[in-house]
Short mmCIF file of C-alpha atoms in Angstrom, two decimals:
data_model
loop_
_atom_site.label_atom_id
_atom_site.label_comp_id
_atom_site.label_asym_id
_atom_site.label_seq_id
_atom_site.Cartn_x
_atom_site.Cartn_y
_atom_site.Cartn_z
CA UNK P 1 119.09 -144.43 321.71
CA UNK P 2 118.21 -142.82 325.28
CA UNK P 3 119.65 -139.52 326.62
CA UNK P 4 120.96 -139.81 330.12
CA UNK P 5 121.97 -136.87 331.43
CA UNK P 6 123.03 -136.37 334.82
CA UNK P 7 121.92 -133.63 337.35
CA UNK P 8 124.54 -131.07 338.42
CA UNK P 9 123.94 -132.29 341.96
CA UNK P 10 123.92 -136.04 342.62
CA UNK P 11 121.83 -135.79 345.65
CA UNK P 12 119.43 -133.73 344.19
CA UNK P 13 115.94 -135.48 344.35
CA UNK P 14 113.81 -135.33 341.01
CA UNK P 15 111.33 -132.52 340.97
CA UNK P 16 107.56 -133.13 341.00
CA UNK P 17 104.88 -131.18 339.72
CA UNK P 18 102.81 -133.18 342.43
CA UNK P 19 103.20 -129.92 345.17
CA UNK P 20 101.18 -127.58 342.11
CA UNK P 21 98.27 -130.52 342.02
CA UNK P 22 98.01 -130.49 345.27
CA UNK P 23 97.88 -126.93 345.91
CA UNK P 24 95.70 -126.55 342.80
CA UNK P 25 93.50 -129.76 343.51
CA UNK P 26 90.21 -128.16 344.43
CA UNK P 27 90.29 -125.25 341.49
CA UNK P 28 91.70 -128.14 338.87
CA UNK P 29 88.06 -129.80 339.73
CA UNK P 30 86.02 -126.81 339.23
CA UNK P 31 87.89 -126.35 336.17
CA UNK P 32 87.59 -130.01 335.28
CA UNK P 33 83.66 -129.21 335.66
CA UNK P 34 83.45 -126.50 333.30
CA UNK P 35 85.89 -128.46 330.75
CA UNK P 36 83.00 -130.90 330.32
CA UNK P 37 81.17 -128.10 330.29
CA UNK P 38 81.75 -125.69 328.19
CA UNK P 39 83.31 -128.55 325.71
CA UNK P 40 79.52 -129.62 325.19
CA UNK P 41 77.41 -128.94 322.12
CA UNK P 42 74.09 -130.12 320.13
CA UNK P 43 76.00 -130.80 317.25
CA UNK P 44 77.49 -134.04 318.13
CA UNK P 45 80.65 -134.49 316.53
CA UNK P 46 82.23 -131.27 318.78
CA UNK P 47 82.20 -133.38 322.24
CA UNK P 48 83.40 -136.04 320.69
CA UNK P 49 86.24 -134.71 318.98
CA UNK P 50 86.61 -132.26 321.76
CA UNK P 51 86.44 -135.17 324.46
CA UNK P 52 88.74 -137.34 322.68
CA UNK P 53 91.93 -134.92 323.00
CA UNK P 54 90.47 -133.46 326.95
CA UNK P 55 90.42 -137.09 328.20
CA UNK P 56 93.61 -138.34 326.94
CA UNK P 57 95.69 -137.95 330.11
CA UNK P 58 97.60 -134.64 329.56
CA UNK P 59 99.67 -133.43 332.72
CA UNK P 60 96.97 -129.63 332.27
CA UNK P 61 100.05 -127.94 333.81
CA UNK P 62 99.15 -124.50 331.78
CA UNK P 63 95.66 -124.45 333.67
CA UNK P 64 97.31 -125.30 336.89
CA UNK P 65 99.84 -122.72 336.69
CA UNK P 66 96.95 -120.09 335.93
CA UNK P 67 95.26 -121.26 339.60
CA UNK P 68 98.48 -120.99 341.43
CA UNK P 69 99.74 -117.72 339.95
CA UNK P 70 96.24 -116.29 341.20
CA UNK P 71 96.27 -117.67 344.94
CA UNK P 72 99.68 -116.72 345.39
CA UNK P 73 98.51 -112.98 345.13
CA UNK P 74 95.52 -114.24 347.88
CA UNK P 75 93.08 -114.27 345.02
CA UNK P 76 89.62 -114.90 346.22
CA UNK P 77 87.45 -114.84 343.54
CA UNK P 78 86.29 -117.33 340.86
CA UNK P 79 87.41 -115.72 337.58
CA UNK P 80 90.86 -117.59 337.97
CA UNK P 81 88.92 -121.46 337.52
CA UNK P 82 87.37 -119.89 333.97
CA UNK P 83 90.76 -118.27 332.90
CA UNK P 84 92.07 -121.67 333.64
CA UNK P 85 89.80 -123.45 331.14
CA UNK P 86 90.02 -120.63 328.38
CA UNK P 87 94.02 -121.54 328.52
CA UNK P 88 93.40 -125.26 328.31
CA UNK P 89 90.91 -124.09 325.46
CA UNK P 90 93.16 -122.19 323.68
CA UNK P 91 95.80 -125.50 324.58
CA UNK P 92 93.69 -128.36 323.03
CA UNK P 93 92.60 -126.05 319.83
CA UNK P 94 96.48 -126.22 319.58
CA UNK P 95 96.87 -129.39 319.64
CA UNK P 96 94.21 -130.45 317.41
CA UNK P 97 95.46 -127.66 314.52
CA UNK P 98 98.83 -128.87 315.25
CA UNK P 99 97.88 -132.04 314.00
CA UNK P 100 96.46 -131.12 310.95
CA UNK P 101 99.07 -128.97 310.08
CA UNK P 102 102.39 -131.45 310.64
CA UNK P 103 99.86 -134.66 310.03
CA UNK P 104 100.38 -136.71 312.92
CA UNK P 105 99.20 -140.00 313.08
CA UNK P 106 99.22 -140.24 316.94
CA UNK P 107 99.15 -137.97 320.27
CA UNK P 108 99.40 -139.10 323.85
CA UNK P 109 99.48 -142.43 322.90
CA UNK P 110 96.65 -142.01 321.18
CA UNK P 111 94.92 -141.89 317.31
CA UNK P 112 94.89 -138.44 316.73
CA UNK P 113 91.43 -136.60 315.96
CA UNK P 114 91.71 -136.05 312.25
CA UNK P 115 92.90 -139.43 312.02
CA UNK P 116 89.48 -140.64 312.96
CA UNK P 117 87.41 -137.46 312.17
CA UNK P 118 89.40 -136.15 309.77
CA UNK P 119 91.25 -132.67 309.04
CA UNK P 120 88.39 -130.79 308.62
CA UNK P 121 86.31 -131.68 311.94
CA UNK P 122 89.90 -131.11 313.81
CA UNK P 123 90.04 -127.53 312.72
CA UNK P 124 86.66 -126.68 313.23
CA UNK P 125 86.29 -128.11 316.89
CA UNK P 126 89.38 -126.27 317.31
CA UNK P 127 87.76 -123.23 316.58
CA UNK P 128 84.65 -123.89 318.76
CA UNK P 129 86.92 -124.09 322.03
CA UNK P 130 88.65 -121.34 320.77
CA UNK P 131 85.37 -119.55 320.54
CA UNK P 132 84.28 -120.82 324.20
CA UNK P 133 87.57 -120.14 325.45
CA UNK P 134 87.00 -116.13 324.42
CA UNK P 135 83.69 -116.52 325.97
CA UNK P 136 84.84 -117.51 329.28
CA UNK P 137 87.11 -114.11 329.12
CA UNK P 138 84.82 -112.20 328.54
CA UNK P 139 82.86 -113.27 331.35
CA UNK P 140 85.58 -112.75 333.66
CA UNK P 141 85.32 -109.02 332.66
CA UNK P 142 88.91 -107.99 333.43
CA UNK P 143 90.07 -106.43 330.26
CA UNK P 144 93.28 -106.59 330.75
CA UNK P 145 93.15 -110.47 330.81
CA UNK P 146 91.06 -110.54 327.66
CA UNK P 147 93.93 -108.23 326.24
CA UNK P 148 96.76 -110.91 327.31
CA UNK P 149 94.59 -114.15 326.37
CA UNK P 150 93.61 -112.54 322.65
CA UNK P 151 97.31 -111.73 322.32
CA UNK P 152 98.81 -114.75 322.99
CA UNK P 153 96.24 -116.25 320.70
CA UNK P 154 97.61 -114.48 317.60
CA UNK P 155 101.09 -114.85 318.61
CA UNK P 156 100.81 -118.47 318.85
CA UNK P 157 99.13 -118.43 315.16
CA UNK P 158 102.13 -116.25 314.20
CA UNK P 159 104.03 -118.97 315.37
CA UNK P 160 102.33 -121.93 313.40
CA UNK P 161 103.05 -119.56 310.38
CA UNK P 162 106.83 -119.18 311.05
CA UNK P 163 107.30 -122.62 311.51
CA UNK P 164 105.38 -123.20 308.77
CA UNK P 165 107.66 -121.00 306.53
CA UNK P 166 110.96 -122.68 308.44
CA UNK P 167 109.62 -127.03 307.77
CA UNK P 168 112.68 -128.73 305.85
CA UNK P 169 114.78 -125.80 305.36
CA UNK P 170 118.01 -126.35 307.10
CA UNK P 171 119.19 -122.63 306.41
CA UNK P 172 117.33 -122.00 309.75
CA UNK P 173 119.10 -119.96 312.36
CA UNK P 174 119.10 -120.55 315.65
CA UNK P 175 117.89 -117.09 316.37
CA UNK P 176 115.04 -117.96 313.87
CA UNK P 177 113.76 -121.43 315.63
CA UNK P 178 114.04 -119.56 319.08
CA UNK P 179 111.31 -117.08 317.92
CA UNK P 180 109.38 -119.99 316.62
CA UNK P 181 109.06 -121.46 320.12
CA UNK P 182 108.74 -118.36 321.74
CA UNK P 183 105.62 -117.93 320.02
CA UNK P 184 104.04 -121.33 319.44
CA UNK P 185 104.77 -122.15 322.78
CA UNK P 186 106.48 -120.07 325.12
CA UNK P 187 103.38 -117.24 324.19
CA UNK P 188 100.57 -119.95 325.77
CA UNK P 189 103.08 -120.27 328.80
CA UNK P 190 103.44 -116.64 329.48
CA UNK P 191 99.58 -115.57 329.11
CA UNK P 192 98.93 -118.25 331.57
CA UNK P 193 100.80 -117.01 334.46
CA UNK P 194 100.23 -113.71 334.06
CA UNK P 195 96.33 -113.64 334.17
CA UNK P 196 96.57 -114.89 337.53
CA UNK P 197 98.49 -112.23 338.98
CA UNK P 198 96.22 -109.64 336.87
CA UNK P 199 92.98 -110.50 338.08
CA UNK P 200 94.43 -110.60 341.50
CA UNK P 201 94.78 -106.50 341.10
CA UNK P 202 98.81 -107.50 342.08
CA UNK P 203 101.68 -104.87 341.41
CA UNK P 204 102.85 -103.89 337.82
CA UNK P 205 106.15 -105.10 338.67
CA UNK P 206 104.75 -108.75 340.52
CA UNK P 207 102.67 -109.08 336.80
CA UNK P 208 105.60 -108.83 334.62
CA UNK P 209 107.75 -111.15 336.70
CA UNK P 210 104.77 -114.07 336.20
CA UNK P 211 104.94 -112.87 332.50
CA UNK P 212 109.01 -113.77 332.65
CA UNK P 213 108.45 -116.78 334.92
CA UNK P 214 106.09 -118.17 332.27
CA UNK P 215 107.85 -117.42 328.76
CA UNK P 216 111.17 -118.61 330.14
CA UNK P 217 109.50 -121.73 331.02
CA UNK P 218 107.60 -122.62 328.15
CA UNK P 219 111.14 -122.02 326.34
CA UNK P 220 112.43 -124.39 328.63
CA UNK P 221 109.61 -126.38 328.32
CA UNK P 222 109.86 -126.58 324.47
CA UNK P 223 113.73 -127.09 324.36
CA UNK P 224 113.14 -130.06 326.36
CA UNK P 225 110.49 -131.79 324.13
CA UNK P 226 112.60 -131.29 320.94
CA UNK P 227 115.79 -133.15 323.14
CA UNK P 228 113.22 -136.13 324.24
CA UNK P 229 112.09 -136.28 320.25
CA UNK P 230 115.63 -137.95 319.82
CA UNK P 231 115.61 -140.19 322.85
CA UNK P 232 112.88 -140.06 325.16
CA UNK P 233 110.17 -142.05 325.55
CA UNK P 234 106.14 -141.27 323.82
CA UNK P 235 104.74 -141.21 327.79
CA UNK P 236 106.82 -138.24 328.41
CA UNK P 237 106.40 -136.30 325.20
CA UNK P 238 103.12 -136.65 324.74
CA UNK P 239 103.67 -137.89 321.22
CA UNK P 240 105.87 -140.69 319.32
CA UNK P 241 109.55 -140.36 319.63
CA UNK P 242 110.78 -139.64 316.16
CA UNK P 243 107.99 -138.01 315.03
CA UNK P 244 110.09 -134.22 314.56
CA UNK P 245 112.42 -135.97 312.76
CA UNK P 246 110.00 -137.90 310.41
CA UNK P 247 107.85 -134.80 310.20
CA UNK P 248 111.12 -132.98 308.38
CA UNK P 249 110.91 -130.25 311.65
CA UNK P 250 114.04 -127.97 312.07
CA UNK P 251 114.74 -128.35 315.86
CA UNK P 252 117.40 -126.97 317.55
CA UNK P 253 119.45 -130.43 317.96
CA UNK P 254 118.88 -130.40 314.09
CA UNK P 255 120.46 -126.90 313.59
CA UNK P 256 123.18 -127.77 315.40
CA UNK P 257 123.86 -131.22 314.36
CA UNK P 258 123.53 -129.65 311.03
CA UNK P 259 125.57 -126.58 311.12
CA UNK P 260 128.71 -128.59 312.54
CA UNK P 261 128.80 -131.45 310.46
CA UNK P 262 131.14 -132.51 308.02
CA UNK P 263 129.87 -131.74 304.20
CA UNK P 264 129.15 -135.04 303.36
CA UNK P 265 126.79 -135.04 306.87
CA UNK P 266 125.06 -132.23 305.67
CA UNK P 267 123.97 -133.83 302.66
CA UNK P 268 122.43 -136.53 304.81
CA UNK P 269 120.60 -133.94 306.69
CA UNK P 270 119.02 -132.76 303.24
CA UNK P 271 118.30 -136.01 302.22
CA UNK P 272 116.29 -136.71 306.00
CA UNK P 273 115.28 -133.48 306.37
CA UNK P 274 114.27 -131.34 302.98
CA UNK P 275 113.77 -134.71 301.09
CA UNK P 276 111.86 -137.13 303.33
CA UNK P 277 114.45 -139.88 303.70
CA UNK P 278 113.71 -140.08 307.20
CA UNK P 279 112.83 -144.02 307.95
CA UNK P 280 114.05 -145.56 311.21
CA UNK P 281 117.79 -146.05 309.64
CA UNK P 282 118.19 -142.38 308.90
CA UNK P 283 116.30 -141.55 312.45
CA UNK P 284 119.48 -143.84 314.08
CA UNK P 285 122.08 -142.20 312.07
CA UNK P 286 120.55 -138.27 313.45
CA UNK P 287 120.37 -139.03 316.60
CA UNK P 288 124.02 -140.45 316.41
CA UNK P 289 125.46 -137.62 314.67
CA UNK P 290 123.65 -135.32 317.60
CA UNK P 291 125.54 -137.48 319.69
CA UNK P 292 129.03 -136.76 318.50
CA UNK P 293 128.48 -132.91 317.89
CA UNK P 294 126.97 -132.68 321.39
CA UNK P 295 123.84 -131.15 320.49
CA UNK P 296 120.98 -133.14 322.90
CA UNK P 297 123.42 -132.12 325.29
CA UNK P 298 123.57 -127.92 324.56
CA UNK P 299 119.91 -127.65 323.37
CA UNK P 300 119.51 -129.19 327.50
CA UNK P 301 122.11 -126.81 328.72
CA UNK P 302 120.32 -124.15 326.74
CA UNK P 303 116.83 -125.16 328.66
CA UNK P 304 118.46 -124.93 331.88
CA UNK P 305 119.81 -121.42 330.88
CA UNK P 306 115.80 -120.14 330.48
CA UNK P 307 114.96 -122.16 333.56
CA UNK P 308 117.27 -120.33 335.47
CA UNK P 309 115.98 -116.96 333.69
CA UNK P 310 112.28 -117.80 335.44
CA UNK P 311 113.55 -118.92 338.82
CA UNK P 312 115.34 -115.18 339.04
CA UNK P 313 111.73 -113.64 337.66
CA UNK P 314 110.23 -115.40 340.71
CA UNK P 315 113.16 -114.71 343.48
CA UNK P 316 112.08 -111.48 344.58
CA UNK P 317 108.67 -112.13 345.62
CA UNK P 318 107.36 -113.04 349.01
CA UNK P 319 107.64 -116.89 349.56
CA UNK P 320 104.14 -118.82 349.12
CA UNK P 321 103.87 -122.31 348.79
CA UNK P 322 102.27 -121.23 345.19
CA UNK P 323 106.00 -120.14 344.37
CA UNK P 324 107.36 -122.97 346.05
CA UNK P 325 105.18 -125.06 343.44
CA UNK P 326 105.96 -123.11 340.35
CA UNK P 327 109.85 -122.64 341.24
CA UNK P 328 109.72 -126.87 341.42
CA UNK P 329 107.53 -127.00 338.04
CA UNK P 330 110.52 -125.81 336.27
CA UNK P 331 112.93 -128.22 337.57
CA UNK P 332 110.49 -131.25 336.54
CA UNK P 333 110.04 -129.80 333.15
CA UNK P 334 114.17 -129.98 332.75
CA UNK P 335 114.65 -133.20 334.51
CA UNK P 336 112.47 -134.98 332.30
CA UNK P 337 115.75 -135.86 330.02
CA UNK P 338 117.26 -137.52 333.18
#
């Protein structure tokens, strides 16, 4: 079943990130270079694992925000391209411990790493770009970078533990899944943009508006993917549609659909969620009853509420094409449901 939602504005052409690549196209191959990089080893099986994820088409839009939040403060140095690749690092080590942890069979259209390597090789090559990715901060010597980077790195582990603590129990508030995302994603996000504005010595008050530009948008970004899980399509999400659902994940279409239903629904939902029933059937039958309690639809709306939340962080500073870009990123990460 596909989600069609339409725009608020009918005329309204659909956003691009293609404005940010350009604008970023010459620091995106520097950090491209060092990706290769700083992604080699001796020990053979780290490229390969490492390459295997790095090569597999992602959009790198956390890297690419990094660039632009520095130039738009007329940064001139080069610390920005290897604060880039630490937050594509810290991205792909992510991914591949993600994988482990919910046991996905597939990512980007792709055989995931510890489907081929195994669970153990995907955590520990996680750990080595981890470990290059703190490297590469340290190099940049701005401590206050280092500060935000480390951070974010134990808030996002934080976050793999909540959610962790949260799989298959339907009790889940919506207050509670909201801090999930806020940290597994919405942390990675945040760190991003505001590195760029610290290294570019900008204002106190210019820093914390990146900082609310990019956890508003990684919410955004997150609510989006959990409303494509139940009707988008695998190019888009990165991952197979379904696989939330069939991975017993408490979403917030799932809270809702959940907390609204009849009795007799909810004991479907325990059945799918808490006990595994979840084959293609059951998958139908959720995404239908999200259908008649509306809740693709409000966990959208809700996206568009953070959305709006980072294009206010951004509104009072000086117009750059940088902002321009990032202002445009948000509307392309929301109008990927349409």
């Amino acid at each position: 079943m596909g989600v069609v939602v339409s725009l608020e504005d009918g005329k309204k052409q659909q956003a691009s990130i293609q404005p940010l690549i350009a604008l970023t196209e010459s620091d995106m191959s520097r950090v491209n270079e060092l990706i290769l990089s700083k992604a080699g080893s001796d020990v053979e099986m780290i490229p390969e694992v490492a390459n295997h994820l790095i090569s597999s088409g992602g959009k790198r839009l956390r890297p690419m925000v990094t660039l632009a939040a520095a130039r738009m403060f007329d940064y001139a140095g080069d610390g920005h391209v290897k604060l880039a690749t630490s937050v594509e690092f810290m991205h792909t080590a992510t991914l591949l411990h993600d994988d482990v942890v919910d046991e996905s069979d597939m990512r980007r259209g792709k055989k995931t790493a510890r489907m081929i390597w195994g669970n153990q090789a995907s955590v520990l090559v996680g750990d080595y770009l981890l470990g290059q990715a703190f490297r590469m901060m340290v190099e940049v010597g701005s401590l206050k970078a280092l500060e935000i980077l480390s951070s974010a790195a134990s808030v996002i582990a934080e976050g793999e533990v909540m959610q962790l603590a949260a799989a298959k129990n339907l009790e889940t508030t919506e207050d509670e899944y909201l801090a999930v995302i806020k940290a597994k994603t919405a942390a990675l996000f945040s760190a991003a943009a505001e590195v760029g504005p610290v290294i570019a010595s900008a204002s106190k008050s210019e820093q914390a508006a990146l900082r609310s530009y990019g956890t508003n948008l990684g919410l955004a970004f997150q609510l989006i993917d959990d409303a494509l899980d139940y009707g988008g399509n695998a190019r888009d999400l990165g991952k197979n549609t379904g696989d939330d659902f069939r991975e017993g994940k408490i979403t917030l279409p799932v809270i809702l659909s959940y907390r609204r239903g009849t009795q007799e629904e909810r004991l479907f939902w325990k059945s799918a969620i808490e006990d595994s029933g979840n084959d293609d059937e059951a998958l139908e039958k959720a995404t239908a009853l999200m259908g008649r309690y509306g809740a693709i639809g409000e966990t959208i709306s809700r996206a568009r509420h953070f959305g709006n939340i980072a294009r206010d962080a951004l509104a009072p500073l000086r117009q750059t094409p940088q902002k321009s870009a990032l202002l445009e990123v948000i509307d392309f990460c929301i109008d990927r449901v349409s």
